[in-house]
Coordinates of N, CA and C and ligand atoms in Angstrom, one line a residue:
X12 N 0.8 -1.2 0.0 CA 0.0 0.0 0.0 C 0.9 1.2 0.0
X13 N 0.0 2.3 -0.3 CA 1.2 3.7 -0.7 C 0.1 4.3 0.5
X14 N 0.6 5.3 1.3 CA 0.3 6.0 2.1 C 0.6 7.5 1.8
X15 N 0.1 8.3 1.0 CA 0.8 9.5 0.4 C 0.8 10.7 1.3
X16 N 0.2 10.7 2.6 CA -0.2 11.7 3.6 C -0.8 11.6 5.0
X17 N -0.8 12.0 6.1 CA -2.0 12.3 6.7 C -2.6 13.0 6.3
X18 N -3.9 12.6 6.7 CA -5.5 12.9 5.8 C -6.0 14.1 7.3
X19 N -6.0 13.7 8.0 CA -6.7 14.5 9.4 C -6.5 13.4 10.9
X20 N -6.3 14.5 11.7 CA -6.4 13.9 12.9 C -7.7 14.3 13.9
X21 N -8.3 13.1 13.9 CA -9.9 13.2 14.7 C -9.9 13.5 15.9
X22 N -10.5 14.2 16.5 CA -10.3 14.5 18.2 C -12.1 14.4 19.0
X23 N -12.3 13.7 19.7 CA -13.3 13.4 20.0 C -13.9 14.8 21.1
X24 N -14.8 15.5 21.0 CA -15.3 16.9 22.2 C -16.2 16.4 22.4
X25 N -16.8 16.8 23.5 CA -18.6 16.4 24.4 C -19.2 17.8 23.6
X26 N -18.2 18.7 23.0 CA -19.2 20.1 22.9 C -18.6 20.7 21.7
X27 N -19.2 20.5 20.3 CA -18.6 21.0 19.2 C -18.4 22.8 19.1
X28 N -19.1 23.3 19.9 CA -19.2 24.7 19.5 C -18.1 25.6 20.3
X29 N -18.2 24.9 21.5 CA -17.2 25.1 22.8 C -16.1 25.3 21.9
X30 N -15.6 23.9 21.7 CA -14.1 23.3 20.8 C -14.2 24.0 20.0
X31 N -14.9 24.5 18.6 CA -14.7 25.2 17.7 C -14.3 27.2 18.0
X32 N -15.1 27.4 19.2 CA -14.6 28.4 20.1 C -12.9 28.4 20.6
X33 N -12.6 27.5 20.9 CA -11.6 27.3 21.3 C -10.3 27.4 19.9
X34 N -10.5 26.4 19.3 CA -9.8 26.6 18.4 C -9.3 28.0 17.6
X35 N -10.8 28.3 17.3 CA -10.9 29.8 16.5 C -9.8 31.2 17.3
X36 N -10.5 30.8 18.4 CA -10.3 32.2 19.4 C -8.9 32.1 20.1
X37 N -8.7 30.9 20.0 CA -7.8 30.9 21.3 C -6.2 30.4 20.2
X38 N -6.3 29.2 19.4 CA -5.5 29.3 18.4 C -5.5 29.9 17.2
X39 N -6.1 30.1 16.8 CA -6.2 31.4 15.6 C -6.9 30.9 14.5
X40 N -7.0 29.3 14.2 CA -7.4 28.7 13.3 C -8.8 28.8 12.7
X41 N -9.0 28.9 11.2 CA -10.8 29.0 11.5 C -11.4 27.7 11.0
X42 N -12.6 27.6 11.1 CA -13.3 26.0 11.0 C -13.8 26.5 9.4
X43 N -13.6 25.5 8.8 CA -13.7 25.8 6.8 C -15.2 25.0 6.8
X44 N -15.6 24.1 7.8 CA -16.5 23.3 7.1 C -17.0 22.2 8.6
X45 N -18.3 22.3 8.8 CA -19.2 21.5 9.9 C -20.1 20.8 8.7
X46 N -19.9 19.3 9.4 CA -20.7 18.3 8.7 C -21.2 17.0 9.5
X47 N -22.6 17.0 9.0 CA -23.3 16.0 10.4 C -22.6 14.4 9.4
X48 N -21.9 13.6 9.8 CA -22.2 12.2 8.7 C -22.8 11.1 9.7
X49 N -23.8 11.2 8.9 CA -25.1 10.5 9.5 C -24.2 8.5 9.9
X50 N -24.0 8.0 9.0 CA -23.1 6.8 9.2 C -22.6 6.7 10.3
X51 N -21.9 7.6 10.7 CA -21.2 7.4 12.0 C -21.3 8.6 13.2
X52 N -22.7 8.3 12.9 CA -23.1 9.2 14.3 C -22.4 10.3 14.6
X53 N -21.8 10.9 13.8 CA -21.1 12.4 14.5 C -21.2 13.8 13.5
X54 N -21.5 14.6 14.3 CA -20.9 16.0 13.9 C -19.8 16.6 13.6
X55 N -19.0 16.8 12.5 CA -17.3 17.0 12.1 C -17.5 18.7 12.1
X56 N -16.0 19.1 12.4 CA -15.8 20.4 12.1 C -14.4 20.3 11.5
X57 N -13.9 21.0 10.8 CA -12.5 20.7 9.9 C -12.0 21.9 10.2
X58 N -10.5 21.9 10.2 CA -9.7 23.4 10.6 C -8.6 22.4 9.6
X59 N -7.6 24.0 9.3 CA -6.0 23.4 8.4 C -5.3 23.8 9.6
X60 N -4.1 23.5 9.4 CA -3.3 23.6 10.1 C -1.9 23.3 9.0
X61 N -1.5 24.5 8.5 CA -0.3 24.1 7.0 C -1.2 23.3 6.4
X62 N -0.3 21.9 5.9 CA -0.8 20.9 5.1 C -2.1 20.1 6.0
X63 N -2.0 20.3 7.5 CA -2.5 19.2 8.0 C -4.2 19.3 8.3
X64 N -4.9 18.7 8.9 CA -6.3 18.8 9.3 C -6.5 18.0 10.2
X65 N -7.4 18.9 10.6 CA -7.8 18.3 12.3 C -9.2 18.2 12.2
X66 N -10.1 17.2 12.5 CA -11.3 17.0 12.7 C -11.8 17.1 14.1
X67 N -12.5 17.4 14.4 CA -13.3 18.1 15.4 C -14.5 16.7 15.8
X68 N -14.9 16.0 16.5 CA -15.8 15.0 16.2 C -16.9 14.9 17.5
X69 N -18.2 15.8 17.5 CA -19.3 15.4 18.2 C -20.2 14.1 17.9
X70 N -20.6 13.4 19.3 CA -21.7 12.4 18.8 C -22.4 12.8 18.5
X71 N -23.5 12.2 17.9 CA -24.8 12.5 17.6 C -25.6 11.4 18.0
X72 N -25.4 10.4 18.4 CA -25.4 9.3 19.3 C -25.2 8.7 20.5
X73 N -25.6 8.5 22.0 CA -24.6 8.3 22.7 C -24.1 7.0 22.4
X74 N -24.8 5.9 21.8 CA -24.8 4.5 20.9 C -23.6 4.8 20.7
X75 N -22.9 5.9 19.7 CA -22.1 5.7 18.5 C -20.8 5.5 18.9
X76 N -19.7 5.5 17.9 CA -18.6 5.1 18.4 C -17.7 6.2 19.5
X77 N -18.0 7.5 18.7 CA -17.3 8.8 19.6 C -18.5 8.8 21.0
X78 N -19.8 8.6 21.1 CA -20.4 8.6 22.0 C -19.6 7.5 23.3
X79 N -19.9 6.3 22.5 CA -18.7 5.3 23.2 C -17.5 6.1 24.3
X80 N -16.2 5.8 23.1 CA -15.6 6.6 23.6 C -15.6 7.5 24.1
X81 N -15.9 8.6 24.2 CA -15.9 9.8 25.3 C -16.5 9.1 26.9
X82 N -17.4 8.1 26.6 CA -18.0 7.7 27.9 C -16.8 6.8 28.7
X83 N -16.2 5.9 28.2 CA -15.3 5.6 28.5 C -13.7 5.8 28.8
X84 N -13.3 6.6 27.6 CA -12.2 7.4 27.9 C -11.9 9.5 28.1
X85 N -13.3 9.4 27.8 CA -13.1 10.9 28.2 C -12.7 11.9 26.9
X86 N -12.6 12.8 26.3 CA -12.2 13.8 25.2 C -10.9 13.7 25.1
X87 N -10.6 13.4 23.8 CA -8.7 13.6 23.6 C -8.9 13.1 21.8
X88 N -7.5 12.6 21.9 CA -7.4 12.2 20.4 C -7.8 11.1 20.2
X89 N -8.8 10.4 19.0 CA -9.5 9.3 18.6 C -8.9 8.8 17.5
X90 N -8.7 9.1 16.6 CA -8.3 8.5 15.8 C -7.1 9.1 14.7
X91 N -6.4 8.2 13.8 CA -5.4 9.0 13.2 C -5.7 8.2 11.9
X92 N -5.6 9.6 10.5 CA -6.1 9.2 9.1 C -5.1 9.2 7.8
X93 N -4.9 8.6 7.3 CA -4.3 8.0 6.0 C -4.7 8.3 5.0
X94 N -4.1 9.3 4.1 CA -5.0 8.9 2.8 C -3.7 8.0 1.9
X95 N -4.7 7.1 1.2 CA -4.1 6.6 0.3 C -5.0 6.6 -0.6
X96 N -4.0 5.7 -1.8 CA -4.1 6.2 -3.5 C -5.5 4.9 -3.9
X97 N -5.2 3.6 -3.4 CA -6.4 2.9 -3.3 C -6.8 1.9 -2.2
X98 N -7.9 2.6 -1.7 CA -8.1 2.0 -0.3 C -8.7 0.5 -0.1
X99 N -9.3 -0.6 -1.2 CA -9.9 -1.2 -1.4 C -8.5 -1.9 -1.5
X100 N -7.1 -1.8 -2.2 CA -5.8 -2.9 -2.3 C -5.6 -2.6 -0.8
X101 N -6.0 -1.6 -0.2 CA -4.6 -0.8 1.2 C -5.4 -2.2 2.2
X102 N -6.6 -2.1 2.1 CA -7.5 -2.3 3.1 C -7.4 -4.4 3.0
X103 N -7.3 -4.5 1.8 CA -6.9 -6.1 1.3 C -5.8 -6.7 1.5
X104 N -4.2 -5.5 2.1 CA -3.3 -5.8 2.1 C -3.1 -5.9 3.4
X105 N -3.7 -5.3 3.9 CA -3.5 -5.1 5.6 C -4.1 -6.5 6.3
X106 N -5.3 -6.5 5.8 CA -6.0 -8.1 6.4 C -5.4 -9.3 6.1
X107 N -4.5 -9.4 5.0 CA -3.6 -10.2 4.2 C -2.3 -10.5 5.6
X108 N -2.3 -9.1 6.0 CA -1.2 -9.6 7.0 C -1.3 -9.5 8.7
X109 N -2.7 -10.1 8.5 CA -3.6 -10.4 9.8 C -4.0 -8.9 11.0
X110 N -4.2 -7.9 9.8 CA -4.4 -6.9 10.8 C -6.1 -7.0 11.1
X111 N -6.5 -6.7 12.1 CA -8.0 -6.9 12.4 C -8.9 -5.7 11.3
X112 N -9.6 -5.8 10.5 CA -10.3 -4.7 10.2 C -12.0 -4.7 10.6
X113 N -11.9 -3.0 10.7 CA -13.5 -2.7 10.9 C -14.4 -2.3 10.3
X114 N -13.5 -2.2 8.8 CA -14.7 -2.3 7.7 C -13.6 -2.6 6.9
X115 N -14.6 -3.5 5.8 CA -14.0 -4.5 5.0 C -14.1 -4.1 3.7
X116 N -15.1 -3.1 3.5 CA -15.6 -2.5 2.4 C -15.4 -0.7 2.6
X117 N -14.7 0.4 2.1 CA -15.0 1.5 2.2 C -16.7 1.8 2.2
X118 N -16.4 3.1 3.1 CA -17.7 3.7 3.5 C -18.1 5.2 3.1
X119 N -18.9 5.9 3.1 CA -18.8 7.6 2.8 C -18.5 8.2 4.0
X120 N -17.1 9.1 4.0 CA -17.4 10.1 5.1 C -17.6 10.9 4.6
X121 N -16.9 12.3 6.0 CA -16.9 13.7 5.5 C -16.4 13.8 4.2
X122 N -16.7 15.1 3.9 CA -16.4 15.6 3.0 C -15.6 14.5 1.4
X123 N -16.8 14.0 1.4 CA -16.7 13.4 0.3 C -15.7 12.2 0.1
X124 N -15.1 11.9 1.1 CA -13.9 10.3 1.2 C -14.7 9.1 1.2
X125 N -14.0 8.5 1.0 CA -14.1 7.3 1.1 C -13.4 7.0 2.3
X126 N -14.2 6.1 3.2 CA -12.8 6.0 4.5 C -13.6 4.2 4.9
X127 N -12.1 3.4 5.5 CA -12.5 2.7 6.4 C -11.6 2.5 7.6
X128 N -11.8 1.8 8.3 CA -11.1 1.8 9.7 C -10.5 0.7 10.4
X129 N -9.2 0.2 10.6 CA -8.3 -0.5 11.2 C -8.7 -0.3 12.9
X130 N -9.0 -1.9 13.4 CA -8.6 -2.1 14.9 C -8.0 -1.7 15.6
X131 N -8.0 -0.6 16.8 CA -7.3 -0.3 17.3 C -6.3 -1.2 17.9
X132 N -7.0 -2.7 18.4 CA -6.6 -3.9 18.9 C -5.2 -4.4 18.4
X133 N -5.5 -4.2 16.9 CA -4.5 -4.5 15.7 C -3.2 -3.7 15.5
X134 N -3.4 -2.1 15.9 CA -2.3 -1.3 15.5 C -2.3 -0.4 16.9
X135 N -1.9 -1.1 17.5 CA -1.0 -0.5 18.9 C -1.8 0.5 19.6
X136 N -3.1 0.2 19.5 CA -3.9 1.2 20.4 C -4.2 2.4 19.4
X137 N -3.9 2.7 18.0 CA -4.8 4.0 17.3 C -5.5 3.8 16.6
X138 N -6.6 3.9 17.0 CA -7.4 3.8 15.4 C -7.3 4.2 14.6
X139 N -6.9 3.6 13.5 CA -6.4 4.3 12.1 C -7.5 4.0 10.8
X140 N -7.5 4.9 10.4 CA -8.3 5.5 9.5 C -7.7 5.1 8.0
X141 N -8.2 5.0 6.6 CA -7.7 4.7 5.7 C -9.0 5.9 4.9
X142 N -8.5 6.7 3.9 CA -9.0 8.0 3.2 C -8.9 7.6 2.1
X143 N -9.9 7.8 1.0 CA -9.2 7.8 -0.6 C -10.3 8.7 -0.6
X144 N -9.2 9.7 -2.0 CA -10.6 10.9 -2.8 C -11.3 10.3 -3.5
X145 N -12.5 10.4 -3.7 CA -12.9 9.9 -4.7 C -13.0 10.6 -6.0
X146 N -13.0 11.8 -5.9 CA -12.9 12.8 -6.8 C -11.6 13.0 -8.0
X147 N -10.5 12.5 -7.2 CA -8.9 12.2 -7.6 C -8.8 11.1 -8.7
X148 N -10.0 9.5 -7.7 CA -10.1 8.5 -8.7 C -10.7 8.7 -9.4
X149 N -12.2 9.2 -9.6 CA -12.7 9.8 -10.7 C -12.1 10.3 -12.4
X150 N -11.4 11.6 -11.9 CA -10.7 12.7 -12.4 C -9.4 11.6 -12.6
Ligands
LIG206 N1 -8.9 4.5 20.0 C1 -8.2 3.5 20.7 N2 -8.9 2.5 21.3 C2 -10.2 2.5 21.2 C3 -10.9 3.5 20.5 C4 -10.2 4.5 19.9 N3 -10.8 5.5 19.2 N4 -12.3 3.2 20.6 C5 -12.4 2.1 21.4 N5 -11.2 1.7 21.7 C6 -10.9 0.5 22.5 C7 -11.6 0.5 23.8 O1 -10.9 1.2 24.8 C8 -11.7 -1.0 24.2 O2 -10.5 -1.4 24.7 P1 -10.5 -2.4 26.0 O3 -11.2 -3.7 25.5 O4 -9.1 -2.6 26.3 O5 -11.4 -1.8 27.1 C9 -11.9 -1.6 22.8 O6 -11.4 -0.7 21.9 C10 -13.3 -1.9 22.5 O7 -14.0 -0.7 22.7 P2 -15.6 -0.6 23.0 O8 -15.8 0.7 23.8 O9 -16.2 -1.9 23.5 O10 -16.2 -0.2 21.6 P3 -16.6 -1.1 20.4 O11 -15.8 -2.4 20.4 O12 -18.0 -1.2 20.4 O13 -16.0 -0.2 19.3 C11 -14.5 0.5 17.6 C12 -14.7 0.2 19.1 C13 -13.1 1.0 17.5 C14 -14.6 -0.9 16.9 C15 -15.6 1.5 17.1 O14 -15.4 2.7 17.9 C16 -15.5 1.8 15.7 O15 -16.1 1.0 14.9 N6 -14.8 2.8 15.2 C17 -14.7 3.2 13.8 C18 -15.7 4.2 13.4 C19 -15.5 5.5 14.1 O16 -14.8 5.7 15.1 N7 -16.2 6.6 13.6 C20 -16.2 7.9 14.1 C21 -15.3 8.8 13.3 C22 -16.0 9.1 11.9 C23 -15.3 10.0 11.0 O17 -14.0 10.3 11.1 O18 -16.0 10.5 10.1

């Protein structure tokens, strides 16, 4: 698999607006884009940072997976994202060499990715994230 970047780093908040307060006001950064994605139960907010991006991640669930988490471990960093060039070899190559996956098949996220997601179980405690554009494969 080719890994050409970090895609975004997810950070799980009990309070999107608070955190997007925060960020704005207090680091200087502004939020480009809030998006509910129904799939996975959360509310996203997106800031740059140079090349990088930070996702912002409310439940919308307490069911869901960031609802989860937060109840259990409390607000901090959730997960860490990958883009690659094709996620459907990345995601075949990984399981190929017994990593646990939690989706087997890409799914729709924000802002238009394709994303699926590796076991934390599997890769040393981070949930990792796999990104492809779809707009890139398209085009
Ligand atoms: N990072 C590291 N470890 C995590 C974790 C995370 N984000 N979330 C859960 N875990 C750990 C738990 O601490 C727990 O460990 P222990 O068994 O040692 O206690 C274990 O994984 C199982 O956790 P759980 O609370 O019982 O939760 P589930 O097994 O029901 O679900 C997971 C865990 C990772 C499979 C689920 O959260 C998931 O499917 N995540 C992928 C989808 C997702 O997170 N979507 C939100 C982001 C969407 C976006 O970016 O758009």
């Amino acid at each position: 698999m080719e890994l050409t970047h970090i895609e975004h780093i997810g950070i799980a908040v009990k309070d999107i607006n608070k955190a997007i307060n925060y960020y704005e006001k207090i680091l200087g950064v502004r939020c480009y884009a809030i998006e509910k994605v129904e799939d996975q139960k959360v509310r996203t907010a997106f800031f740059k940072v140079g090349q990088t991006k930070i996702e912002l991640l409310e439940s919308t669930d307490s069911d869901g997976p960031v609802g989860k988490f937060i109840e259990k471990k409390g607000e901090g960093i959730h997960h860490l994202a990958f883009a690659v060039n094709n996620i459907e070899q990345a995601l075949k190559e990984a399981e190929g060499k017994g990593i646990q996956l939690i989706d087997r098949k890409p799914r729709d996220g924000a802002e238009g990715l394709n994303i699926a997601f590796l076991h934390p179980k599997s890769t040393f405690g981070v949930l990792t994230e796999f990104c492809e554009n779809k707009t890139e494969k398209e085009g």
